[in-house]
Amino acid sequence: MSRKLYFGAGPAALPQSVLEATAEAILDYNGCGISLLSIGHRDKLFTDILDEACALTLELTGLSSDEYSVLWLQGGGRHQFAMLPMNFLGEDEQAGYIDSGHWAHEAMETAEYYGEAVTLASSRDDQYTHLPAWPKGMPAGLKYVHITTNNTIYGTQWPDIPACPEPLVADMSSDIFSLKRDYNKCALIYAVAQKNFGPAGVTLVIVRKSMAESGARRLPDVMSYAGQIRAGSLLNTPPVAAIYTCLLMLRWTKARGMETIEAENRRKAALLYQTIDQSKLFYCPVEKESRSIMNVIFRTHRQEDEAAFLQYAEQRQIVGIKGHRSVGGFRASLYNAVTIQEVSALCEAINTFEQQNNQ
Ligand code: PMP
């Protein structure tokens, strides 16, 4: 099978070595004679996987196991949109939300089921083409402040995690492990696996232990961070194979090193933005200061060029570049597994398409 150049936003590309090791483990996990798909979740074979995945997560984020717990949950990003206010936002209480994109907005709307979600800043009126300014002040007594560090659909990204007077909760689904961050600024971090560190089916949560214990209401363990911590992510049967692939990705990430990964991600993004900015047929609608190094959004000035370029790219084995269905255009996702050579091939396709069609 020849590998296509895949720029999908999630489920996303994974390194060939990780795919091969997963395939091998599915046939026979580490030579134990049982498939990865069949090993029991309470078996030491799996608890070893879980322990190493938790330890590597803390190592790569620079967080301490005394202060933070790592959870592997199901239900994806939307489940976290609900679980968060369910745990920490009482009916008469307020939480602050930074409305920087589609997913940030949906998280905010979901909080309204449980308490009051206050919009602290928004770029919605500008179609999210830039990040909103971080609020100068905040109402007193917010239970937490929610931020989406990378806006997958609109291609904007917070360069740093802002300092926040209230517990900061970050949806890092599309940029965790992509650059060095001061994760200590966050009380809770969540990230779906299927973008930068694994397959769909598992969501990583890193929560400050004191925060997890500060629940707003009584909840069954399956909905409670504290309950899930007590159960060690083994309350219900976890997606064993998905977590194993995450572990392989975490090992791969560690072996390459966060500094190298960040430098490469910046090079890939700079190359693509430069190509788009120099183009006469394509443009990037996102303001320069807000641009994401993970999801690069671009469009064509002429409508007819859109379908033509999609087809042209496909002929060159370049796939997964269609923009989100709600915004159209193009989106190239440059997650960790995407190589600089693949990005160069996309840039070359943009340049040659331009030469052939710019008249
Ligand atoms: N947050 C962000 C930043 C996303 O990009 C997405 C899209 N995958 C979600 C949340 C929603 O995740 P899910 O599809 O797992 O509900």
CSV table of C-alpha atoms and ligand atoms in Angstrom, one decimal:
chain,number,residue,atom,x,y,z
A,1,MET,CA,0.0,0.0,0.0
A,2,SER,CA,1.3,3.4,-0.9
A,3,ARG,CA,0.9,5.9,1.9
A,4,LYS,CA,-1.1,9.1,1.0
A,5,LEU,CA,-0.1,12.5,2.2
A,6,TYR,CA,-2.8,12.9,4.8
A,7,PHE,CA,-3.7,16.3,6.3
A,8,GLY,CA,-7.0,15.4,8.0
A,9,ALA,CA,-8.0,17.3,11.1
A,10,GLY,CA,-8.9,14.2,13.2
A,11,PRO,CA,-8.9,11.3,13.1
A,12,ALA,CA,-5.4,12.3,12.0
A,13,ALA,CA,-2.2,10.9,10.5
A,14,LEU,CA,-0.1,8.6,12.8
A,15,PRO,CA,3.5,7.7,12.2
A,16,GLN,CA,4.1,4.5,10.2
A,17,SER,CA,6.1,3.0,13.0
A,18,VAL,CA,3.2,3.4,15.4
A,19,LEU,CA,0.7,1.9,12.9
A,20,GLU,CA,3.0,-1.1,12.4
A,21,ALA,CA,3.5,-1.7,16.1
A,22,THR,CA,-0.3,-1.4,16.7
A,23,ALA,CA,-1.0,-3.9,13.8
A,24,GLU,CA,1.5,-6.3,15.3
A,25,ALA,CA,0.0,-6.0,18.8
A,26,ILE,CA,-3.5,-6.6,17.4
A,27,LEU,CA,-2.3,-10.0,16.1
A,28,ASP,CA,-0.3,-10.9,19.2
A,29,TYR,CA,0.4,-8.5,22.0
A,30,ASN,CA,4.1,-8.6,22.9
A,31,GLY,CA,4.4,-12.3,22.0
A,32,CYS,CA,1.9,-13.3,24.8
A,33,GLY,CA,-0.3,-15.2,22.4
A,34,ILE,CA,-3.3,-12.9,22.9
A,35,SER,CA,-4.5,-10.1,20.7
A,36,LEU,CA,-4.3,-6.5,22.1
A,37,LEU,CA,-8.0,-6.4,21.3
A,38,SER,CA,-8.6,-9.2,23.8
A,39,ILE,CA,-6.4,-8.5,26.8
A,40,GLY,CA,-8.4,-7.8,29.9
A,41,HIS,CA,-8.4,-4.3,31.3
A,42,ARG,CA,-7.5,-5.5,34.8
A,43,ASP,CA,-4.8,-7.7,33.6
A,44,LYS,CA,-1.2,-6.6,34.4
A,45,LEU,CA,-0.6,-6.5,30.7
A,46,PHE,CA,-2.9,-3.6,30.5
A,47,THR,CA,-2.4,-1.9,33.8
A,48,ASP,CA,1.3,-1.7,32.8
A,49,ILE,CA,0.3,0.1,29.6
A,50,LEU,CA,-2.0,2.5,31.6
A,51,ASP,CA,0.7,3.3,34.2
A,52,GLU,CA,3.3,4.1,31.6
A,53,ALA,CA,0.9,6.2,29.6
A,54,CYS,CA,0.1,8.2,32.8
A,55,ALA,CA,3.7,8.6,33.7
A,56,LEU,CA,4.7,9.8,30.2
A,57,THR,CA,1.8,12.2,30.1
A,58,LEU,CA,3.1,13.9,33.3
A,59,GLU,CA,6.7,13.8,32.1
A,60,LEU,CA,5.8,15.4,28.7
A,61,THR,CA,3.7,18.1,30.3
A,62,GLY,CA,6.1,18.7,33.2
A,63,LEU,CA,3.4,18.1,35.8
A,64,SER,CA,3.8,16.4,39.1
A,65,SER,CA,2.0,13.3,40.2
A,66,ASP,CA,1.6,14.7,43.7
A,67,GLU,CA,-0.5,17.5,42.3
A,68,TYR,CA,-2.2,16.1,39.2
A,69,SER,CA,-4.1,13.0,38.2
A,70,VAL,CA,-4.3,11.6,34.7
A,71,LEU,CA,-7.5,10.0,33.4
A,72,TRP,CA,-8.3,8.1,30.2
A,73,LEU,CA,-12.0,8.6,29.5
A,74,GLN,CA,-14.5,8.0,26.8
A,75,GLY,CA,-17.2,10.2,25.2
A,76,GLY,CA,-14.8,12.6,23.4
A,77,GLY,CA,-14.6,16.4,23.6
A,78,ARG,CA,-18.4,16.9,23.9
A,79,HIS,CA,-18.5,14.6,27.0
A,80,GLN,CA,-15.9,16.9,28.6
A,81,PHE,CA,-18.0,20.0,27.6
A,82,ALA,CA,-20.7,18.5,29.9
A,83,MET,CA,-18.6,16.7,32.5
A,84,LEU,CA,-16.8,19.9,33.4
A,85,PRO,CA,-19.8,22.1,34.4
A,86,MET,CA,-21.5,19.0,35.8
A,87,ASN,CA,-18.7,18.6,38.3
A,88,PHE,CA,-17.8,22.2,39.1
A,89,LEU,CA,-20.6,24.6,38.2
A,90,GLY,CA,-23.5,24.8,40.7
A,91,GLU,CA,-27.0,26.0,39.5
A,92,ASP,CA,-26.5,29.5,41.0
A,93,GLU,CA,-22.9,29.8,40.1
A,94,GLN,CA,-20.9,31.2,37.2
A,95,ALA,CA,-18.0,30.0,35.0
A,96,GLY,CA,-16.2,32.1,32.4
A,97,TYR,CA,-15.7,31.1,28.8
A,98,ILE,CA,-13.4,32.5,26.1
A,99,ASP,CA,-15.5,32.2,22.9
A,100,SER,CA,-12.8,31.7,20.3
A,101,GLY,CA,-14.3,29.3,17.9
A,102,HIS,CA,-16.9,26.6,17.2
A,103,TRP,CA,-15.8,24.2,19.9
A,104,ALA,CA,-15.3,26.9,22.5
A,105,HIS,CA,-18.8,28.1,21.8
A,106,GLU,CA,-20.3,24.6,22.0
A,107,ALA,CA,-18.5,24.1,25.4
A,108,MET,CA,-20.0,27.3,26.6
A,109,GLU,CA,-23.5,26.4,25.5
A,110,THR,CA,-23.2,23.1,27.2
A,111,ALA,CA,-22.3,24.7,30.5
A,112,GLU,CA,-25.7,26.5,30.5
A,113,TYR,CA,-27.4,23.2,31.3
A,114,TYR,CA,-25.8,23.3,34.8
A,115,GLY,CA,-25.2,27.0,35.7
A,116,GLU,CA,-24.4,30.3,34.2
A,117,ALA,CA,-21.7,30.5,31.5
A,118,VAL,CA,-20.3,34.1,31.2
A,119,THR,CA,-18.7,35.1,27.9
A,120,LEU,CA,-15.5,36.8,29.0
A,121,ALA,CA,-14.2,37.5,25.5
A,122,SER,CA,-15.4,36.6,22.0
A,123,SER,CA,-14.4,36.9,18.3
A,124,ARG,CA,-17.6,35.4,17.1
A,125,ASP,CA,-18.7,38.7,15.4
A,126,ASP,CA,-15.6,38.5,13.2
A,127,GLN,CA,-16.2,34.9,12.2
A,128,TYR,CA,-13.4,33.9,14.6
A,129,THR,CA,-10.7,35.1,12.2
A,130,HIS,CA,-8.6,36.1,15.2
A,131,LEU,CA,-8.3,35.4,18.9
A,132,PRO,CA,-10.3,37.7,21.2
A,133,ALA,CA,-8.2,39.9,23.5
A,134,TRP,CA,-7.7,38.2,26.9
A,135,PRO,CA,-10.1,39.9,29.3
A,136,LYS,CA,-8.6,42.7,31.4
A,137,GLY,CA,-10.9,41.9,34.4
A,138,MET,CA,-13.2,39.1,35.4
A,139,PRO,CA,-16.3,38.9,37.6
A,140,ALA,CA,-15.5,37.7,41.1
A,141,GLY,CA,-16.3,34.1,42.1
A,142,LEU,CA,-16.0,32.3,38.7
A,143,LYS,CA,-15.8,28.6,39.4
A,144,TYR,CA,-13.4,28.2,36.5
A,145,VAL,CA,-12.4,29.8,33.2
A,146,HIS,CA,-12.5,27.8,30.0
A,147,ILE,CA,-10.2,28.3,27.1
A,148,THR,CA,-9.6,26.4,23.8
A,149,THR,CA,-5.9,26.6,23.2
A,150,ASN,CA,-6.2,25.8,19.5
A,151,ASN,CA,-9.3,26.4,17.4
A,152,THR,CA,-9.3,23.4,15.0
A,153,ILE,CA,-11.9,24.8,12.6
A,154,TYR,CA,-10.8,28.4,12.4
A,155,GLY,CA,-7.1,27.9,12.6
A,156,THR,CA,-6.2,30.2,15.5
A,157,GLN,CA,-4.1,29.3,18.5
A,158,TRP,CA,-3.1,30.9,21.8
A,159,PRO,CA,0.7,31.3,21.6
A,160,ASP,CA,1.0,31.0,25.4
A,161,ILE,CA,-1.4,29.8,28.2
A,162,PRO,CA,-2.6,33.0,29.7
A,163,ALA,CA,-2.2,33.7,33.5
A,164,CYS,CA,-5.7,33.5,35.0
A,165,PRO,CA,-6.8,34.5,38.5
A,166,GLU,CA,-9.4,31.6,38.6
A,167,PRO,CA,-8.9,27.9,37.9
A,168,LEU,CA,-8.1,27.6,34.2
A,169,VAL,CA,-9.5,24.8,32.2
A,170,ALA,CA,-8.0,24.1,28.7
A,171,ASP,CA,-9.4,22.2,25.8
A,172,MET,CA,-6.1,21.2,24.2
A,173,SER,CA,-7.6,18.7,21.8
A,174,SER,CA,-5.8,19.9,18.8
A,175,ASP,CA,-2.5,21.1,20.1
A,176,ILE,CA,-1.5,19.1,23.2
A,177,PHE,CA,2.1,17.8,22.9
A,178,SER,CA,2.8,20.1,19.9
A,179,LEU,CA,4.8,22.7,21.6
A,180,LYS,CA,6.4,23.5,25.0
A,181,ARG,CA,3.7,24.9,27.3
A,182,ASP,CA,3.4,25.9,30.9
A,183,TYR,CA,0.8,23.3,31.7
A,184,ASN,CA,1.1,24.2,35.4
A,185,LYS,CA,-1.1,27.3,34.7
A,186,CYS,CA,-4.1,24.9,34.2
A,187,ALA,CA,-6.3,23.3,36.8
A,188,LEU,CA,-7.7,20.9,34.3
A,189,ILE,CA,-6.6,20.0,30.7
A,190,TYR,CA,-8.6,17.7,28.4
A,191,ALA,CA,-7.7,16.5,24.9
A,192,VAL,CA,-9.3,14.0,22.5
A,193,ALA,CA,-6.6,11.6,21.3
A,194,GLN,CA,-7.5,11.5,17.6
A,195,LYS,CA,-5.5,14.6,16.6
A,196,ASN,CA,-2.0,14.6,18.0
A,197,PHE,CA,-1.5,11.5,20.0
A,198,GLY,CA,-3.6,8.6,19.1
A,199,PRO,CA,-6.8,7.1,17.6
A,200,ALA,CA,-10.4,8.2,18.4
A,201,GLY,CA,-12.1,6.5,21.3
A,202,VAL,CA,-10.2,7.9,24.3
A,203,THR,CA,-9.9,11.4,25.9
A,204,LEU,CA,-7.0,12.4,28.1
A,205,VAL,CA,-7.9,14.4,31.2
A,206,ILE,CA,-5.2,15.9,33.5
A,207,VAL,CA,-6.8,17.4,36.6
A,208,ARG,CA,-5.4,19.0,39.7
A,209,LYS,CA,-6.3,16.7,42.5
A,210,SER,CA,-7.6,19.6,44.7
A,211,MET,CA,-9.8,20.7,41.8
A,212,ALA,CA,-11.3,17.2,41.3
A,213,GLU,CA,-12.3,17.1,44.9
A,214,SER,CA,-14.1,20.5,44.7
A,215,GLY,CA,-17.3,19.1,43.1
A,216,ALA,CA,-20.4,21.2,42.9
A,217,ARG,CA,-22.9,18.3,43.2
A,218,ARG,CA,-23.2,14.6,44.0
A,219,LEU,CA,-22.6,12.6,40.9
A,220,PRO,CA,-22.3,8.9,40.0
A,221,ASP,CA,-18.6,7.9,39.6
A,222,VAL,CA,-18.9,7.6,35.9
A,223,MET,CA,-19.6,11.3,35.6
A,224,SER,CA,-17.3,12.5,38.4
A,225,TYR,CA,-13.6,13.3,38.0
A,226,ALA,CA,-13.0,12.3,41.7
A,227,GLY,CA,-14.9,9.0,41.1
A,228,GLN,CA,-12.8,8.3,38.0
A,229,ILE,CA,-9.6,9.0,39.8
A,230,ARG,CA,-10.6,6.6,42.6
A,231,ALA,CA,-11.3,4.0,40.0
A,232,GLY,CA,-8.0,4.7,38.2
A,233,SER,CA,-9.7,5.1,34.8
A,234,LEU,CA,-10.9,1.5,35.2
A,235,LEU,CA,-14.5,2.1,36.2
A,236,ASN,CA,-15.9,0.8,33.0
A,237,THR,CA,-14.0,-1.2,30.4
A,238,PRO,CA,-11.6,1.2,28.8
A,239,PRO,CA,-10.6,1.2,25.1
A,240,VAL,CA,-7.5,-0.9,25.6
A,241,ALA,CA,-6.2,-0.8,22.0
A,242,ALA,CA,-6.8,3.0,21.7
A,243,ILE,CA,-4.9,3.6,24.9
A,244,TYR,CA,-2.0,1.3,23.8
A,245,THR,CA,-1.7,3.3,20.5
A,246,CYS,CA,-1.6,6.5,22.6
A,247,LEU,CA,1.2,5.0,24.7
A,248,LEU,CA,3.1,4.2,21.5
A,249,MET,CA,2.6,7.9,20.4
A,250,LEU,CA,3.7,9.2,23.8
A,251,ARG,CA,6.9,7.1,23.5
A,252,TRP,CA,7.4,8.4,20.0
A,253,THR,CA,6.9,11.9,21.2
A,254,LYS,CA,9.4,11.5,24.0
A,255,ALA,CA,12.0,9.9,21.8
A,256,ARG,CA,11.8,12.9,19.4
A,257,GLY,CA,11.8,15.4,22.2
A,258,MET,CA,9.4,18.3,22.7
A,259,GLU,CA,11.9,20.9,21.6
A,260,THR,CA,12.5,19.1,18.2
A,261,ILE,CA,8.8,18.6,17.8
A,262,GLU,CA,8.0,22.2,18.4
A,263,ALA,CA,10.8,23.4,16.1
A,264,GLU,CA,9.5,21.1,13.3
A,265,ASN,CA,5.9,22.2,13.8
A,266,ARG,CA,6.9,25.8,13.5
A,267,ARG,CA,9.0,25.1,10.4
A,268,LYS,CA,6.1,23.2,8.7
A,269,ALA,CA,3.6,26.0,9.5
A,270,ALA,CA,5.9,28.8,8.4
A,271,LEU,CA,6.5,27.1,5.1
A,272,LEU,CA,2.8,26.7,4.4
A,273,TYR,CA,1.8,30.1,5.5
A,274,GLN,CA,4.5,31.7,3.4
A,275,THR,CA,3.4,29.8,0.3
A,276,ILE,CA,-0.2,30.8,0.8
A,277,ASP,CA,0.7,34.5,1.6
A,278,GLN,CA,2.8,34.7,-1.6
A,279,SER,CA,0.0,33.2,-3.7
A,280,LYS,CA,-2.4,35.2,-5.9
A,281,LEU,CA,-5.0,32.4,-6.1
A,282,PHE,CA,-5.0,31.4,-2.4
A,283,TYR,CA,-5.3,33.4,0.8
A,284,CYS,CA,-5.4,32.7,4.5
A,285,PRO,CA,-8.3,34.5,6.2
A,286,VAL,CA,-6.8,34.3,9.7
A,287,GLU,CA,-5.0,37.4,11.2
A,288,LYS,CA,-1.2,36.8,11.4
A,289,GLU,CA,-0.8,37.1,15.1
A,290,SER,CA,-3.5,34.5,15.8
A,291,ARG,CA,-2.5,31.8,13.3
A,292,SER,CA,-2.3,28.2,14.4
A,293,ILE,CA,0.7,26.1,13.8
A,294,MET,CA,-1.5,23.0,13.8
A,295,ASN,CA,-4.4,23.8,11.5
A,296,VAL,CA,-3.7,26.0,8.5
A,297,ILE,CA,-6.9,27.5,6.9
A,298,PHE,CA,-6.8,28.8,3.4
A,299,ARG,CA,-9.2,29.6,0.6
A,300,THR,CA,-9.3,30.5,-3.1
A,301,HIS,CA,-10.3,34.0,-4.3
A,302,ARG,CA,-12.2,32.4,-7.2
A,303,GLN,CA,-14.9,29.8,-6.3
A,304,GLU,CA,-14.1,27.6,-9.4
A,305,ASP,CA,-10.5,27.1,-8.1
A,306,GLU,CA,-11.6,25.3,-5.0
A,307,ALA,CA,-12.9,22.1,-6.6
A,308,ALA,CA,-10.2,22.2,-9.2
A,309,PHE,CA,-7.4,22.4,-6.5
A,310,LEU,CA,-9.0,19.6,-4.5
A,311,GLN,CA,-8.9,17.4,-7.5
A,312,TYR,CA,-5.4,18.5,-8.5
A,313,ALA,CA,-4.1,17.7,-5.0
A,314,GLU,CA,-5.8,14.3,-4.9
A,315,GLN,CA,-4.1,13.4,-8.2
A,316,ARG,CA,-0.8,14.0,-6.3
A,317,GLN,CA,-2.0,11.8,-3.4
A,318,ILE,CA,-2.6,14.8,-1.2
A,319,VAL,CA,-5.8,14.2,0.8
A,320,GLY,CA,-7.7,15.4,3.9
A,321,ILE,CA,-7.4,19.1,3.0
A,322,LYS,CA,-11.1,20.0,2.7
A,323,GLY,CA,-12.1,22.7,5.3
A,324,HIS,CA,-14.7,21.9,8.0
A,325,ARG,CA,-18.2,21.5,6.5
A,326,SER,CA,-19.3,24.6,8.4
A,327,VAL,CA,-16.8,27.0,6.8
A,328,GLY,CA,-15.6,25.4,3.5
A,329,GLY,CA,-12.3,26.2,1.8
A,330,PHE,CA,-9.2,24.3,2.8
A,331,ARG,CA,-7.6,23.2,6.1
A,332,ALA,CA,-4.3,21.4,6.3
A,333,SER,CA,-3.6,19.9,9.7
A,334,LEU,CA,0.0,19.7,10.5
A,335,TYR,CA,-0.1,17.5,13.6
A,336,ASN,CA,3.2,16.0,15.0
A,337,ALA,CA,3.0,12.9,12.7
A,338,VAL,CA,2.9,15.1,9.5
A,339,THR,CA,6.4,15.5,8.1
A,340,ILE,CA,8.1,18.5,6.6
A,341,GLN,CA,8.4,16.6,3.3
A,342,GLU,CA,4.7,16.1,3.2
A,343,VAL,CA,4.2,19.9,3.9
A,344,SER,CA,6.7,20.7,1.1
A,345,ALA,CA,4.8,18.5,-1.3
A,346,LEU,CA,1.6,20.4,-0.5
A,347,CYS,CA,3.4,23.7,-1.0
A,348,GLU,CA,4.7,22.5,-4.3
A,349,ALA,CA,1.2,21.5,-5.3
A,350,ILE,CA,-0.1,25.0,-4.4
A,351,ASN,CA,2.7,26.6,-6.4
A,352,THR,CA,2.4,24.5,-9.6
A,353,PHE,CA,-1.4,24.8,-9.5
A,354,GLU,CA,-0.9,28.5,-9.3
A,355,GLN,CA,1.4,28.6,-12.3
A,356,GLN,CA,-1.0,26.6,-14.4
A,357,ASN,CA,-4.2,28.5,-13.4
A,358,ASN,CA,-3.2,32.1,-12.6
A,359,GLN,CA,-4.3,34.0,-15.7
B,1,PMP,N1,-12.5,20.3,21.0
B,1,PMP,C1,-11.8,20.6,19.9
B,1,PMP,C2,-10.7,21.7,20.0
B,1,PMP,C3,-12.0,19.9,18.7
B,1,PMP,O1,-11.3,20.2,17.7
B,1,PMP,C4,-13.0,18.9,18.7
B,1,PMP,C5,-13.3,18.2,17.4
B,1,PMP,N2,-12.8,16.9,17.4
B,1,PMP,C6,-13.8,18.7,19.8
B,1,PMP,C7,-13.5,19.4,21.0
B,1,PMP,C8,-14.9,17.7,19.9
B,1,PMP,O2,-14.5,16.4,20.0
B,1,PMP,P1,-15.4,15.2,19.8
B,1,PMP,O3,-15.6,15.0,18.4
B,1,PMP,O4,-14.6,14.1,20.4
B,1,PMP,O5,-16.7,15.4,20.6
